[in-house]
Every structure is written in structure tokens, then in C-alpha cells.
mmCIF file of C-alpha atoms in Angstrom:
data_model
loop_
_atom_site.group_PDB
_atom_site.id
_atom_site.type_symbol
_atom_site.label_atom_id
_atom_site.label_comp_id
_atom_site.label_asym_id
_atom_site.label_seq_id
_atom_site.Cartn_x
_atom_site.Cartn_y
_atom_site.Cartn_z
ATOM 1 C CA MET A 105 0.032 -0.020 0.115
ATOM 2 C CA ALA A 106 1.395 3.627 -0.986
ATOM 3 C CA THR A 107 1.895 5.400 2.048
ATOM 4 C CA PHE A 108 1.445 8.984 -0.106
ATOM 5 C CA PHE A 109 -0.170 10.359 -3.607
ATOM 6 C CA GLY A 110 2.858 9.287 -6.318
ATOM 7 C CA GLU A 111 4.628 7.029 -4.271
ATOM 8 C CA VAL A 112 5.849 4.401 -6.676
ATOM 9 C CA VAL A 113 4.793 0.771 -5.566
ATOM 10 C CA VAL A 114 4.793 -2.569 -7.482
ATOM 11 C CA ALA A 115 1.598 -4.832 -6.745
ATOM 12 C CA PRO A 116 1.762 -8.635 -7.001
ATOM 13 C CA SER A 117 -0.728 -10.189 -9.303
ATOM 14 C CA ARG A 118 -1.048 -13.115 -11.044
ATOM 15 C CA ALA A 119 -3.955 -12.142 -13.396
ATOM 16 C CA GLY A 120 -3.614 -13.722 -17.014
ATOM 17 C CA LEU A 121 -2.379 -16.992 -15.534
ATOM 18 C CA ASP A 122 -4.577 -19.754 -16.346
ATOM 19 C CA GLU A 123 -4.762 -23.239 -13.809
ATOM 20 C CA GLU A 124 -2.150 -25.201 -16.753
ATOM 21 C CA GLU A 125 0.622 -22.020 -16.161
ATOM 22 C CA GLU A 126 0.195 -22.022 -12.712
ATOM 23 C CA ALA A 127 0.605 -26.172 -12.206
ATOM 24 C CA ARG A 128 3.609 -25.885 -14.622
ATOM 25 C CA GLU A 129 7.092 -25.844 -13.006
ATOM 26 C CA GLU A 130 10.489 -24.531 -14.042
ATOM 27 C CA THR A 131 12.545 -27.020 -15.905
ATOM 28 C CA PRO A 132 16.104 -27.393 -15.457
ATOM 29 C CA GLU A 133 16.944 -25.652 -18.556
ATOM 30 C CA ASP A 134 14.906 -22.964 -17.407
ATOM 31 C CA ARG A 135 16.851 -22.585 -14.004
ATOM 32 C CA GLU A 136 19.864 -22.719 -16.084
ATOM 33 C CA ILE A 137 19.044 -19.979 -18.494
ATOM 34 C CA ARG A 138 17.908 -17.713 -15.568
ATOM 35 C CA ARG A 139 21.117 -18.296 -13.670
ATOM 36 C CA GLU A 140 23.144 -17.265 -16.286
ATOM 37 C CA ILE A 141 21.286 -14.094 -17.074
ATOM 38 C CA GLU A 142 21.585 -13.733 -13.305
ATOM 39 C CA LYS A 143 25.463 -14.060 -13.348
ATOM 40 C CA LYS A 144 25.781 -11.870 -16.320
ATOM 41 C CA ARG A 145 23.725 -9.242 -14.919
ATOM 42 C CA TYR A 146 25.579 -9.412 -11.571
ATOM 43 C CA ARG A 147 29.345 -9.142 -13.583
ATOM 44 C CA GLN A 148 27.853 -6.167 -15.690
ATOM 45 C CA ARG A 149 26.306 -4.380 -12.559
ATOM 46 C CA CYS A 150 29.744 -4.969 -10.320
ATOM 47 C CA SER A 151 31.706 -3.575 -13.499
ATOM 48 C CA GLY A 152 29.496 -0.670 -14.105
ATOM 49 C CA GLU A 153 28.587 -1.990 -17.947
ATOM 50 C CA GLU A 154 25.228 -2.930 -17.595
ATOM 51 C CA ILE A 155 24.352 0.667 -18.733
ATOM 52 C CA ASP A 156 26.886 3.076 -20.516
ATOM 53 C CA VAL A 157 25.824 6.786 -21.671
ATOM 54 C CA LEU A 158 27.736 7.789 -24.957
ATOM 55 C CA TRP A 159 28.113 11.403 -26.010
ATOM 56 C CA THR A 160 29.370 12.810 -29.435
ATOM 57 C CA TRP A 161 29.592 16.352 -27.538
ATOM 58 C CA LYS A 162 32.275 14.714 -25.272
ATOM 59 C CA SER A 163 34.392 13.065 -28.301
ATOM 60 C CA GLY A 164 36.281 16.483 -28.625
ATOM 61 C CA GLY A 165 38.278 16.050 -25.610
ATOM 62 C CA CYS A 166 36.011 18.046 -23.320
ATOM 63 C CA GLY A 167 36.422 15.588 -20.557
ATOM 64 C CA GLU A 168 33.953 15.537 -18.066
ATOM 65 C CA GLU A 169 32.354 18.788 -18.727
ATOM 66 C CA LEU A 170 28.502 19.013 -17.923
ATOM 67 C CA LEU A 171 25.975 19.742 -20.395
ATOM 68 C CA VAL A 172 24.148 22.724 -20.501
ATOM 69 C CA CYS A 173 20.811 21.750 -20.597
ATOM 70 C CA SER A 174 17.567 24.452 -20.369
ATOM 71 C CA ARG A 175 14.723 21.494 -21.375
ATOM 72 C CA PHE A 176 14.959 17.679 -21.233
ATOM 73 C CA ILE A 177 12.186 16.264 -22.767
ATOM 74 C CA VAL A 178 12.155 12.338 -22.329
ATOM 75 C CA ALA A 179 9.478 10.086 -24.299
ATOM 76 C CA ILE A 180 9.255 6.569 -22.452
ATOM 77 C CA GLY A 181 7.681 3.586 -23.891
ATOM 78 C CA ARG A 182 7.293 2.838 -27.733
ATOM 79 C CA ASN A 183 4.311 5.192 -28.273
ATOM 80 C CA ALA A 184 5.788 7.901 -26.793
ATOM 81 C CA ALA A 185 8.746 7.501 -28.675
ATOM 82 C CA ALA A 186 6.578 7.431 -32.033
ATOM 83 C CA PHE A 187 4.874 10.703 -30.950
ATOM 84 C CA LEU A 188 8.336 12.096 -30.980
ATOM 85 C CA SER A 189 9.269 10.689 -33.889
ATOM 86 C CA SER A 190 5.780 11.666 -35.787
ATOM 87 C CA PHE A 191 5.368 15.311 -34.509
ATOM 88 C CA ILE A 192 8.630 16.682 -33.815
ATOM 89 C CA LEU A 193 11.597 14.772 -34.546
ATOM 90 C CA ASP A 194 10.469 14.502 -38.656
ATOM 91 C CA SER A 195 12.432 17.660 -39.759
ATOM 92 C CA VAL A 196 16.282 18.360 -40.034
ATOM 93 C CA CYS A 197 16.171 20.600 -37.074
ATOM 94 C CA TRP A 198 17.293 17.999 -34.743
ATOM 95 C CA GLU A 199 20.710 15.942 -34.724
ATOM 96 C CA VAL A 200 21.970 12.679 -32.749
ATOM 97 C CA VAL A 201 24.294 13.560 -29.655
ATOM 98 C CA GLY A 202 23.841 10.545 -27.464
ATOM 99 C CA VAL A 203 22.907 7.220 -26.758
ATOM 100 C CA VAL A 204 22.357 4.547 -24.019
ATOM 101 C CA LYS A 205 23.947 1.286 -24.138
ATOM 102 C CA LEU A 206 21.426 -1.319 -22.205
ATOM 103 C CA TRP A 207 21.614 -5.142 -21.358
ATOM 104 C CA ASN A 208 18.845 -7.070 -19.536
ATOM 105 C CA GLU A 209 16.472 -9.770 -20.049
ATOM 106 C CA TRP A 210 14.586 -7.689 -22.912
ATOM 107 C CA CYS A 211 16.788 -5.243 -24.258
ATOM 108 C CA ARG A 212 20.717 -6.211 -25.367
ATOM 109 C CA THR A 213 22.138 -3.678 -27.498
ATOM 110 C CA SER A 214 25.449 -3.929 -29.407
ATOM 111 C CA SER A 215 28.513 -3.722 -28.282
ATOM 112 C CA THR A 216 29.620 -0.855 -30.763
ATOM 113 C CA THR A 217 30.791 2.505 -29.444
ATOM 114 C CA ASN A 218 29.643 4.384 -32.420
ATOM 115 C CA VAL A 219 26.266 6.279 -32.207
ATOM 116 C CA LEU A 220 24.043 5.331 -34.472
ATOM 117 C CA PRO A 221 20.232 4.571 -34.213
ATOM 118 C CA THR A 222 20.494 0.998 -35.289
ATOM 119 C CA ASP A 223 22.656 0.441 -32.441
ATOM 120 C CA SER A 224 20.411 1.356 -29.573
ATOM 121 C CA PHE A 225 16.838 2.242 -28.343
ATOM 122 C CA CYS A 226 17.427 4.982 -26.368
ATOM 123 C CA LEU A 227 18.708 7.968 -28.324
ATOM 124 C CA PHE A 228 19.381 11.890 -27.462
ATOM 125 C CA TYR A 229 18.724 14.412 -30.093
ATOM 126 C CA ARG A 230 19.236 18.291 -29.510
ATOM 127 C CA LEU A 231 17.919 21.187 -31.042
ATOM 128 C CA ILE A 232 20.436 22.464 -33.606
ATOM 129 C CA SER A 233 18.892 26.114 -32.986
ATOM 130 C CA ASP A 234 19.028 25.907 -29.542
ATOM 131 C CA PRO A 235 21.834 23.011 -28.014
ATOM 132 C CA THR A 236 20.053 23.328 -24.576
ATOM 133 C CA VAL A 237 17.232 21.735 -25.692
ATOM 134 C CA LEU A 238 17.475 18.145 -25.337
ATOM 135 C CA LEU A 239 14.947 14.922 -26.237
ATOM 136 C CA CYS A 240 15.664 11.290 -25.382
ATOM 137 C CA GLN A 241 13.653 8.752 -26.737
ATOM 138 C CA CYS A 242 13.483 5.366 -24.827
ATOM 139 C CA SER A 243 11.707 2.578 -26.533
ATOM 140 C CA CYS A 244 13.526 0.076 -24.656
ATOM 141 C CA TYR A 245 13.019 -1.637 -21.249
ATOM 142 C CA VAL A 246 14.937 -0.784 -18.420
ATOM 143 C CA ALA A 247 14.595 -2.962 -15.271
ATOM 144 C CA GLU A 248 13.404 -1.983 -12.006
ATOM 145 C CA ASP A 249 16.928 -2.425 -10.343
ATOM 146 C CA GLN A 250 18.754 -0.401 -13.396
ATOM 147 C CA GLN A 251 16.217 2.713 -13.056
ATOM 148 C CA PHE A 252 18.513 4.535 -10.802
ATOM 149 C CA GLN A 253 21.713 3.924 -12.712
ATOM 150 C CA TRP A 254 19.827 5.065 -15.723
ATOM 151 C CA LEU A 255 19.017 7.771 -14.334
ATOM 152 C CA GLU A 256 22.415 8.535 -12.536
ATOM 153 C CA LYS A 257 24.134 8.219 -15.697
ATOM 154 C CA VAL A 258 22.110 10.258 -17.597
ATOM 155 C CA PHE A 259 21.555 13.302 -15.271
ATOM 156 C CA GLY A 260 25.014 13.183 -14.179
ATOM 157 C CA SER A 261 25.883 14.124 -17.432
ATOM 158 C CA MET A 262 24.003 17.202 -16.992
ATOM 159 C CA LYS A 263 24.150 20.572 -14.944
ATOM 160 C CA LYS A 264 21.001 20.696 -12.885
ATOM 161 C CA GLU A 265 20.556 24.445 -12.544
ATOM 162 C CA GLY A 266 17.579 25.967 -14.261
ATOM 163 C CA LEU A 267 17.050 22.370 -16.213
ATOM 164 C CA GLN A 268 13.306 21.905 -16.481
ATOM 165 C CA VAL A 269 12.272 17.915 -17.481
ATOM 166 C CA THR A 270 9.316 16.845 -19.136
ATOM 167 C CA ILE A 271 8.640 12.827 -19.428
ATOM 168 C CA LEU A 272 5.910 11.450 -21.665
ATOM 169 C CA SER A 273 4.518 8.108 -21.236
ATOM 170 C CA THR A 274 1.225 6.049 -22.019
ATOM 171 C CA CYS A 275 -0.629 3.429 -20.367
ATOM 172 C CA PRO A 276 -3.670 1.732 -21.247
ATOM 173 C CA VAL A 277 -7.196 3.106 -20.807
ATOM 174 C CA ALA A 278 -8.170 0.009 -18.759
ATOM 175 C CA ASP A 279 -5.449 1.045 -16.079
ATOM 176 C CA TYR A 280 -7.245 4.599 -15.492
ATOM 177 C CA LYS A 281 -9.134 4.813 -12.181
ATOM 178 C CA THR A 282 -12.251 6.685 -12.788
ATOM 179 C CA GLN A 283 -15.967 6.661 -11.774
ATOM 180 C CA GLU A 284 -17.117 6.978 -15.508
ATOM 181 C CA SER A 285 -17.073 4.071 -17.708
ATOM 182 C CA THR A 286 -14.040 3.916 -19.362
ATOM 183 C CA LEU A 287 -15.973 3.085 -22.468
ATOM 184 C CA THR A 288 -17.181 6.522 -22.779
ATOM 185 C CA LEU A 289 -13.750 8.625 -22.465
ATOM 186 C CA ALA A 290 -12.296 9.926 -25.624
ATOM 187 C CA SER A 291 -9.257 7.748 -26.091
ATOM 188 C CA PRO A 292 -6.645 8.938 -26.422
ATOM 189 C CA PHE A 293 -6.455 11.568 -23.436
ATOM 190 C CA LEU A 294 -3.794 13.458 -21.486
ATOM 191 C CA LYS A 295 -3.061 13.890 -17.995
ATOM 192 C CA ALA A 296 -0.612 15.716 -16.026
ATOM 193 C CA LEU A 297 1.714 15.366 -12.976
ATOM 194 C CA LYS A 298 3.915 18.153 -11.771
ATOM 195 C CA THR A 299 6.452 19.258 -9.201
ATOM 196 C CA LYS A 300 5.806 22.473 -7.069
ATOM 197 C CA GLU A 301 8.696 23.868 -8.779
ATOM 198 C CA PHE A 302 6.728 23.962 -12.062
ATOM 199 C CA GLN A 303 5.286 27.123 -11.932
ATOM 200 C CA GLU A 304 3.974 27.197 -15.773
ATOM 201 C CA GLN A 305 0.644 26.680 -16.876
ATOM 202 C CA VAL A 306 0.043 23.148 -17.286
ATOM 203 C CA CYS A 307 -1.499 22.339 -20.611
ATOM 204 C CA CYS A 308 -3.956 19.582 -19.669
ATOM 205 C CA PRO A 309 -5.884 18.220 -16.381
ATOM 206 C CA LEU A 310 -4.127 16.857 -13.909
ATOM 207 C CA LEU A 311 -3.955 13.389 -12.654
ATOM 208 C CA GLU A 312 -6.419 12.505 -10.347
ATOM 209 C CA GLN A 313 -6.365 10.588 -7.350
ATOM 210 C CA PRO A 314 -6.110 7.278 -6.702
ATOM 211 C CA ASN A 315 -3.925 6.691 -10.181
ATOM 212 C CA ILE A 316 -0.229 6.962 -10.222
ATOM 213 C CA VAL A 317 2.695 6.481 -12.519
ATOM 214 C CA ARG A 318 4.943 3.534 -12.351
ATOM 215 C CA ASP A 319 8.399 2.289 -13.357
ATOM 216 C CA LEU A 320 11.160 4.474 -15.175
ATOM 217 C CA PRO A 321 8.768 7.900 -15.596
ATOM 218 C CA ALA A 322 7.842 7.362 -12.076
ATOM 219 C CA ALA A 323 11.401 7.246 -11.252
#
């Protein structure tokens, strides 16, 4: 149970499992595969290679210089990333400036060090006319135990002063909690959450309780 509105909680669920799936036991092959994956995840976590952020703007000998960023827009999930591609990135005004290398059970990017769209499902773009505006398309799965490392490495490359962060994400209408019937809701619709530091006008209604945001968007 959440102790306050906005807390990130993970509720166990057996929804969607039929009796046959519930009765099926893990085979020795499944256990061996799971152990090997856990070993590889552990080795990568210990070596710091589980998540790696590569920036092209650091390739010119800038060393540990932090990126000056005024607005950082992050699209998390395939739908949000597709929205950026269709309505914002479909022009020559943006350039690729970074990539996240990620390895887990559901996402395995290549080991190359080149920043290419084919190498990763998490890319950073910079507005050519204003280099302080940055976009991120993250359509890959980031595991729960990787979210803090993802945030630490991405935001550790940026100056925090004057930085405004906007997160775009989606969820099924069936997960939206309301007293109205979800069948009568106009879909898709937009809701927002904001911190007390955000003083500008919100472009859509605020998300009502008891709805919550989960996973990487919540982090």
C-alpha cells in the first residue's frame, strides 16, 4: 500500500495466468538460463557496464564537462517515442548527440561505440538552433534494478541548475481509475503530474487520485 500519493509501488499479480500455467514447474533448462542471465547481470552491474551513456559532444576532448541543458524532454515507451518521431523529430532541426547502451533480459544493445540509431533503442537528440534543448527517445525496457543507474548516468552528464524536465509516457485506458465508464472516455486523452517547482501553466488536466505513474517515468 502506498503511504502517499505518487509513491512508486509494485503490486504482485497473477492476473492472466490460467490453471495450466500456474501448475507448470520451472524446468532444469529454465533454471540454468535464469542463473546465467543473473550471473551476467551481476557481472555487468559490478563492472558498471550494465548501462553506459555515450555522448558525441564529449568526443572533442571535453573530459568531464557537464552538458548545459535548459529543457530535457524524455519519451518513455514505444508510443511516446513514436509520438516524438512523428510530430517533433520529423525535420532536419535535430541531431543525434548520444545513446544509452543497455543490457537486460529484454534489451540487448550492441557493443559498438558508435552513436547510430541502429545501435540502441534509447537515443538523445539536440535542437540545432538551441543546443540547450535535448530530447530522449527511450523505447527499450529498463529493469527495476536498472532505473536508478539509468537516471544517475543520464542526469549525471547534465548541469541541474535551471533544468526543466518533461516526461512523456502512456498506459492502457483500462488502467485508468475513474468513476466514469472507460467505454465513454475519449481516447486517447492527456493527463499531467507536476512538481511544486513547476510554475508554468499546465497544458492539460492534472492526473486524479488514485492513479499513479510507474517504473522509469515515476523514477
